[in-house]
Amino acid sequence: MVKVEFLGPIAREPMELEVASLAELSKVLFEEESIRPWLEKCAVAVNDVMVKDPNHPLKEGDRVSILPPVCGG
Amino acid sequence: MVKVEFLGPIAREPMELEVASLAELSKVLFEEESIRPWLEKCAVAVNDVMVKDPNHPLKEGDRVSILPPVCGG
Amino acid sequence: MSDMELYEGPLNVKEIFGRWLDEEAESNYGAYIPFVGTIRAEDGIEALSFDIYEPVLRNWFDAWQAKAAERGARVKMAHSVGDVPVHTSSYVAAVFSPRRRVALELIEEFVEDFKANAPIWKYDVVEGRRIYAEDRSTPMEGAGVLADAKLGMRNEE
Amino acid sequence: MSDMELYEGPLNVKEIFGRWLDEEAESNYGAYIPFVGTIRAEDGIEALSFDIYEPVLRNWFDAWQAKAAERGARVKMAHSVGDVPVHTSSYVAAVFSPRRRVALELIEEFVEDFKANAPIWKYDVVEGRRIYAEDRSTPMEGAGVLADAKLGMRNEE
C-alpha cells in the first residue's frame, strides 16, 4: 500500500492505494473531482523528498505528499 | 578667504587661502609635498556639498573639505 | 536548538534576533543580515494564518545550510504556524557571513527561494474565517509532475 | 531621534534593532532588513577605529532617505566613531519597505553606496596604534576633481 496525503488547503482525507508508479497514482487522482483541479499546480514529495521525475516508481510503504501552491513569509 | 580642511588620515592643519576657484586651490595644494600624493584620490566638498565640477568657483567664506579614500562599515 | 525554528503564533522578533547574534558572537562573521517579515494591514484582514509541512521544510532548510556552508556562511530561520495578527511578525530569515558581498547575495537568494519553495500555505483571516491566499501562492518547483506522469502513461497505452 | 545615529565606540546592536522595530511597529511595513557589520579578528588587529565627517555623511544619508521615500521605503543607520574592538559591531544599516522586493534591492544598494561614498575613514588598531586601512579604502565619487581643475587651468595658460 502507498499512503497519499493532501497538504495545506486541499480539503481531502489521506488515501491508501495499491499503485506502483506516479503514473498509476495520477490516474486515480485525476478521477477524483475534488482533487483534479489542484493537480496541474501541485508538486509531489515521496517520503518527504521532492520528486520531479514523472517516471518515479512507488513501492510498498511509500508516503506520497501532494503539495499545492505555496506562499510562506 | 577660503578655509581648507583635510579630513581623515591626511595629517595636515587647516589652511586659509585667497583663491577664487578650484583650479587656483589645486595649484597651491599640488605644491605642498605632504598633500600632493593624496590629491588624485581625494574628493572635494564645498560647504559640505560634494563638488564634481573642476570649474566650481570659490567665494569669500567658503569652506573646502578634502576627502581621502573611504571605508565605512 | 536547531537553526530552523517554528512557533505557534507571532514571533518574538527581538528575542530571536538577539539570541542569533549571541550564538554567532564568537564565530568571526563580519556580516549578519536578518530579514523580518511582518503582517501588513490590508484588504480588511485581521491576521494571516499558516500551515507548514515540517519534514519537507526541514529538508529544504538543510539543503540551504549546506549551500551556505560552501560559501563560508550560515543561515537561520524562524516561522510561525497558525494565526499571526496584523503588525506582528511571522518570518525571520538570516544570513551570517565573513564578508558583506556573500551575505547580501545569499539573503536575497534565500528569501526568494523560501518564497517559491518552502512548503508553507498562507490564509487570510477575515471575520474569524481562514481563506486560502490562492492568488498570492505559487506552484513549487516540479509542480505538474502528476499531470506529466499521467501523460507519459497515456503515451505508453 | 534622527534616522542616522553616531556613537562613540561599539554599537548596542540589540537596543538599536529593537528600538527601530518599535519605531516602525505601526507603519505597516511588511519587510525590515537590517545589516549588522561586526569587526572580524584578522591580521592580529585589536580593534578598528573610525573617523567620520558628519556634515557630509548627513547630506549623503538625507539624499538616501529621499530616494527610499520615492519607493515607499525608509532607511536608518547607526555607525561608531573611534575604536571598536574585534567581535563587536560598528555599523547597522536598515531598510523598511511595504514589500520584500524593494527591501532586498534597497538594502544592497544602500550598503554598497555607503561603502563607496560615506565619508568615513577606517584604521586598524595594532598594539594601540592607529594605521590607516589604505588598501581597503576607495576614492569617493568625484575623486580627482582637484587634479582635473589643475589640468583645466594649465590648458588655459
XYZ file of C-alpha atoms in Angstrom:
460
model
C 0.000 0.000 0.000
C 1.029 3.608 -0.675
C -0.262 6.363 1.607
C -1.234 9.647 -0.075
C -1.574 12.872 1.959
C -3.025 16.164 0.744
C -1.385 19.200 2.301
C -2.417 22.764 3.082
C -5.694 23.960 1.618
C -6.693 20.701 -0.165
C -9.606 19.518 1.929
C -9.216 15.777 1.485
C -8.533 12.908 3.888
C -5.445 10.749 3.232
C -5.876 7.769 0.869
C -4.306 4.285 0.856
C -3.776 2.956 -2.652
C -2.226 -0.008 -4.443
C -0.153 1.831 -7.061
C 3.343 1.116 -8.370
C 4.203 4.433 -10.025
C 3.366 8.118 -10.131
C 1.616 7.399 -13.417
C -0.750 4.911 -11.764
C -1.288 7.297 -8.855
C -2.081 10.191 -11.149
C -4.654 8.075 -12.988
C -6.542 7.525 -9.713
C -6.239 11.139 -8.567
C -7.389 12.670 -11.847
C -10.645 10.713 -11.475
C -11.454 12.419 -8.165
C -13.471 15.567 -8.825
C -12.369 17.316 -5.612
C -8.686 16.742 -6.351
C -8.464 17.118 -10.130
C -8.396 20.967 -10.252
C -5.353 21.033 -7.951
C -3.136 18.553 -9.743
C -1.593 20.678 -12.502
C -0.353 23.128 -9.853
C 0.779 20.589 -7.252
C 4.284 19.341 -6.520
C 4.919 15.861 -5.077
C 7.156 14.524 -2.318
C 7.777 10.816 -1.748
C 8.875 10.050 1.822
C 9.412 13.808 2.289
C 11.808 14.131 -0.656
C 10.634 16.295 -3.562
C 10.161 14.291 -6.771
C 10.424 15.917 -10.191
C 10.671 12.788 -12.359
C 7.261 11.659 -13.667
C 8.681 8.113 -14.033
C 9.445 7.831 -10.311
C 8.461 4.331 -9.093
C 6.428 3.768 -5.932
C 6.929 0.851 -3.550
C 5.076 -0.737 -0.637
C 5.024 1.657 2.360
C 5.879 4.844 0.448
C 4.277 8.054 1.688
C 3.285 10.469 -1.073
C 2.586 14.132 -0.221
C 0.660 16.370 -2.601
C 1.808 19.998 -2.184
C -0.387 22.810 -3.573
C 0.938 26.326 -4.426
C 2.829 27.893 -1.534
C 3.256 31.329 -0.009
C 5.475 31.459 3.074
C 6.797 34.576 4.769
C 39.498 83.932 2.474
C 38.684 80.299 1.816
C 39.202 77.748 4.593
C 40.577 74.345 3.564
C 40.274 71.304 5.868
C 41.987 67.935 5.401
C 39.912 65.017 6.641
C 40.625 61.529 7.983
C 44.176 60.271 7.647
C 45.691 63.379 5.984
C 47.891 64.770 8.739
C 47.690 68.459 7.896
C 46.368 71.504 9.740
C 43.615 73.574 8.044
C 44.742 76.342 5.675
C 43.301 79.797 4.918
C 43.852 80.859 1.331
C 42.964 83.645 -1.091
C 41.745 81.567 -4.052
C 38.773 82.137 -6.381
C 38.423 78.695 -7.949
C 39.227 75.002 -7.504
C 41.870 75.485 -10.148
C 43.671 78.126 -8.096
C 43.286 75.998 -4.967
C 44.703 72.927 -6.684
C 47.718 74.916 -7.829
C 48.557 75.781 -4.212
C 47.883 72.253 -2.902
C 49.942 70.464 -5.555
C 52.931 72.489 -4.430
C 52.721 71.065 -0.876
C 54.810 67.893 -0.638
C 52.788 66.400 2.225
C 49.490 66.856 0.372
C 50.387 66.180 -3.254
C 50.325 62.324 -3.079
C 46.728 62.410 -1.797
C 45.181 64.721 -4.355
C 44.497 62.341 -7.260
C 42.480 60.111 -4.897
C 40.658 62.824 -2.971
C 37.125 64.101 -3.413
C 36.130 67.661 -2.512
C 33.193 69.204 -0.676
C 32.468 72.933 -0.622
C 30.380 73.994 2.379
C 29.672 70.259 2.982
C 28.253 69.655 -0.505
C 30.211 67.277 -2.743
C 31.643 69.028 -5.807
C 32.388 67.145 -9.024
C 32.846 70.083 -11.398
C 36.516 71.160 -11.720
C 35.295 74.629 -12.769
C 33.449 75.192 -9.496
C 34.068 78.809 -8.343
C 35.062 79.642 -4.762
C 33.933 82.756 -2.895
C 34.842 84.581 0.296
C 33.982 82.445 3.346
C 33.699 79.094 1.533
C 34.825 76.008 3.472
C 36.556 73.384 1.328
C 36.933 69.808 2.641
C 39.459 67.406 1.150
C 38.179 63.798 1.497
C 40.664 60.934 1.046
C 39.601 57.333 0.117
C 36.905 55.974 2.445
C 35.996 52.679 4.041
C 32.968 52.737 6.322
C 31.180 49.764 7.801
C 18.362 24.476 19.255
C 18.426 23.897 15.507
C 18.935 26.797 13.074
C 15.303 26.324 11.939
C 12.613 27.245 14.455
C 8.817 27.015 14.223
C 6.488 28.753 16.674
C 2.734 28.783 17.311
C 1.550 32.343 16.591
C 3.594 35.543 16.200
C 7.379 35.548 16.565
C 9.250 37.238 19.396
C 11.469 39.043 16.906
C 13.739 40.797 19.414
C 14.440 37.576 21.310
C 15.220 35.691 18.099
C 17.420 38.476 16.674
C 19.368 38.847 19.918
C 19.795 35.137 20.524
C 21.097 34.539 16.987
C 23.505 37.477 17.429
C 24.774 35.912 20.676
C 25.032 32.405 19.175
C 27.439 33.674 16.495
C 29.203 36.297 18.637
C 32.492 34.367 18.540
C 32.161 32.898 15.032
C 34.085 35.772 13.428
C 31.365 36.620 10.901
C 31.615 40.184 9.619
C 28.037 40.479 8.307
C 24.683 39.476 9.809
C 21.586 40.221 7.739
C 18.198 39.255 9.120
C 15.031 39.656 7.066
C 11.927 40.298 9.208
C 8.519 39.713 7.614
C 5.576 41.471 9.270
C 1.851 41.120 8.517
C 0.526 44.217 6.763
C -2.944 45.569 7.459
C -4.647 45.396 4.051
C -7.909 44.218 2.491
C -9.586 44.211 5.905
C -7.721 41.137 7.197
C -7.351 40.536 10.934
C -4.440 38.137 10.626
C -2.692 35.748 8.293
C -2.596 32.071 9.147
C -0.040 29.467 8.102
C 0.123 25.705 7.595
C 3.596 24.175 7.366
C 4.689 20.724 6.288
C 7.698 20.468 8.559
C 9.558 17.398 7.174
C 9.908 18.866 3.662
C 10.667 22.318 5.091
C 13.460 20.797 7.152
C 14.935 19.093 4.071
C 14.699 22.362 2.149
C 16.415 24.201 5.021
C 19.170 21.590 5.442
C 19.975 21.801 1.720
C 20.250 25.573 2.111
C 22.511 25.239 5.143
C 24.858 23.044 3.053
C 24.777 25.561 0.195
C 25.568 28.436 2.597
C 28.420 26.433 4.168
C 30.050 26.050 0.741
C 30.322 29.849 0.702
C 31.567 30.080 4.290
C 28.191 31.333 5.509
C 25.371 30.173 7.775
C 21.588 30.589 7.539
C 18.917 30.604 10.225
C 15.164 30.902 10.041
C 12.079 31.144 12.218
C 8.470 30.933 11.056
C 5.015 30.978 12.611
C 2.383 28.259 12.426
C -1.295 29.247 12.829
C -2.659 32.770 13.203
C -0.438 35.870 13.167
C -2.255 39.213 13.718
C -1.549 42.283 11.581
C 1.535 44.303 12.621
C 3.164 41.236 14.203
C 5.812 39.098 12.525
C 5.593 35.601 11.031
C 9.035 35.177 9.496
C 12.679 35.868 10.248
C 15.406 34.600 7.920
C 19.068 35.449 8.422
C 22.482 35.042 6.864
C 25.817 35.233 8.675
C 28.910 35.511 6.504
C 32.526 36.582 6.857
C 32.021 39.274 4.204
C 29.244 41.600 3.119
C 29.053 40.619 -0.587
C 28.227 36.971 0.113
C 25.771 37.970 2.845
C 23.914 40.392 0.550
C 23.733 37.828 -2.250
C 22.649 34.960 -0.004
C 19.912 36.817 1.886
C 18.251 37.662 -1.425
C 18.557 34.115 -2.811
C 17.472 32.562 0.492
C 14.371 34.736 0.913
C 13.321 34.378 -2.736
C 13.797 30.604 -2.781
C 11.923 30.381 0.518
C 9.013 32.270 -1.022
C 8.967 29.949 -4.038
C 9.728 26.568 -2.497
C 9.143 26.379 1.248
C 6.104 24.122 1.907
C 4.022 26.768 3.675
C 0.401 27.700 2.930
C -0.994 31.114 3.712
C -4.566 32.059 4.585
C -6.207 35.440 5.104
C -8.186 35.563 8.333
C -11.359 37.630 7.850
C -14.144 37.627 10.432
C -12.503 34.624 12.046
C -12.548 32.579 8.813
C -9.437 31.231 7.051
C -9.358 31.875 3.288
C -6.526 30.291 1.236
C -4.415 33.079 -0.346
C -4.619 31.377 -3.739
C -3.873 34.463 -5.861
C -0.612 35.128 -3.963
C 0.537 31.499 -3.953
C 2.883 29.964 -6.492
C 3.371 26.352 -7.612
C 6.567 24.815 -6.219
C 9.454 23.683 -8.417
C 8.376 20.408 -10.018
C 4.665 21.229 -9.874
C 2.629 19.371 -12.509
C 4.654 16.153 -12.190
C 1.432 14.167 -11.736
C -0.035 15.580 -14.923
C 3.219 14.717 -16.721
C 3.150 11.213 -15.230
C -0.399 10.689 -16.497
C 0.567 11.944 -19.940
C 3.549 9.586 -20.045
C 1.298 6.682 -19.187
C -1.179 7.611 -21.889
C 1.620 7.611 -24.470
C 2.545 4.104 -23.457
C -1.033 2.792 -23.803
C 15.901 60.872 17.282
C 17.017 61.150 13.679
C 17.229 58.066 11.477
C 21.045 58.471 11.438
C 22.850 57.798 14.704
C 26.546 58.071 15.590
C 28.029 56.551 18.745
C 31.405 56.632 20.469
C 32.714 53.033 20.436
C 30.838 49.775 19.724
C 27.117 49.769 18.933
C 24.478 48.291 21.233
C 23.078 46.259 18.353
C 20.149 44.700 20.215
C 18.953 48.050 21.552
C 19.191 49.636 18.098
C 17.476 46.722 16.316
C 14.642 46.610 18.862
C 14.091 50.352 19.014
C 13.902 50.626 15.203
C 11.442 47.713 15.160
C 9.288 49.522 17.747
C 9.534 52.881 15.952
C 8.010 51.376 12.795
C 5.643 48.923 14.528
C 2.557 50.787 13.304
C 3.949 51.975 9.950
C 2.545 48.960 8.071
C 5.852 47.939 6.539
C 5.977 44.263 5.553
C 9.756 43.904 5.388
C 12.536 45.081 7.728
C 16.100 44.199 6.736
C 18.953 45.314 8.974
C 22.580 44.782 8.001
C 24.894 44.372 11.004
C 28.626 44.859 10.442
C 30.932 43.294 13.024
C 34.701 43.636 13.383
C 36.443 40.401 12.362
C 39.537 39.161 14.157
C 42.188 39.071 11.424
C 45.761 40.163 10.790
C 46.348 40.486 14.523
C 44.241 43.618 14.953
C 42.789 44.529 18.352
C 40.131 46.846 17.013
C 39.188 49.020 14.073
C 38.893 52.751 14.564
C 36.774 55.236 12.591
C 36.828 58.940 11.763
C 33.596 60.393 10.369
C 32.923 63.735 8.747
C 29.375 64.142 9.983
C 28.052 67.061 7.867
C 28.752 65.303 4.546
C 27.549 61.966 5.969
C 24.279 63.617 6.953
C 23.815 65.039 3.457
C 24.553 61.622 1.955
C 22.057 59.999 4.332
C 19.324 62.606 3.713
C 19.644 62.081 -0.049
C 19.226 58.343 0.555
C 16.164 58.910 2.731
C 14.573 60.878 -0.118
C 15.474 58.143 -2.612
C 13.958 55.464 -0.330
C 10.804 57.561 0.158
C 10.264 57.633 -3.613
C 9.968 53.841 -3.418
C 7.716 53.906 -0.335
C 10.576 52.786 1.908
C 12.596 54.172 4.800
C 16.276 53.786 5.738
C 18.040 54.021 9.088
C 21.678 53.764 10.041
C 23.970 53.746 13.048
C 27.779 53.895 12.990
C 30.603 54.024 15.504
C 33.204 56.757 15.897
C 36.573 55.858 17.462
C 37.723 52.387 18.499
C 35.586 49.266 18.041
C 37.126 46.014 19.385
C 37.046 42.760 17.392
C 33.764 40.802 17.651
C 31.786 43.955 18.423
C 29.768 45.922 15.858
C 30.473 49.278 14.227
C 27.633 49.530 11.710
C 23.923 48.852 11.389
C 22.015 49.893 8.267
C 18.363 49.038 7.735
C 15.573 49.287 5.204
C 11.848 49.201 5.955
C 9.530 48.704 2.996
C 5.954 47.622 2.361
C 7.182 44.717 0.195
C 10.122 42.349 0.186
C 11.440 43.031 -3.350
C 12.049 46.735 -2.765
C 13.577 45.990 0.655
C 16.004 43.405 -0.786
C 17.043 45.729 -3.607
C 17.449 48.793 -1.393
C 19.473 47.148 1.377
C 22.033 46.050 -1.206
C 22.202 49.451 -2.926
C 22.276 51.289 0.409
C 25.089 49.191 1.912
C 27.180 49.259 -1.273
C 26.786 53.013 -1.774
C 27.606 53.542 1.895
C 30.824 51.573 1.458
C 31.782 53.630 -1.601
C 30.656 57.133 -0.641
C 30.095 57.626 3.087
C 32.838 59.975 4.426
C 34.258 57.506 6.944
C 37.916 56.564 7.386
C 38.977 53.244 8.829
C 42.129 52.417 10.789
C 43.493 49.112 12.041
C 44.423 49.272 15.729
C 47.571 47.220 16.378
C 49.446 47.463 19.671
C 47.444 50.577 20.473
C 48.481 52.347 17.230
C 46.059 53.522 14.521
C 47.088 52.554 10.966
C 45.003 53.931 8.050
C 43.423 50.995 6.135
C 44.638 52.411 2.840
C 44.498 49.167 0.857
C 40.824 48.619 1.751
C 39.763 52.213 1.112
C 38.317 53.512 -2.128
C 38.222 57.019 -3.618
C 34.770 58.617 -3.388
C 32.702 59.553 -6.427
C 34.230 62.697 -7.881
C 37.718 61.942 -6.574
C 40.467 63.594 -8.621
C 38.495 66.807 -9.180
C 41.466 68.866 -7.959
C 43.789 67.222 -10.444
C 41.222 67.900 -13.183
C 40.897 71.508 -12.024
C 44.657 71.959 -12.195
C 44.757 70.431 -15.669
C 41.960 72.744 -16.831
C 43.902 75.737 -15.562
C 47.070 74.621 -17.292
C 45.205 74.373 -20.579
C 44.090 77.984 -20.196
C 47.600 79.257 -19.513
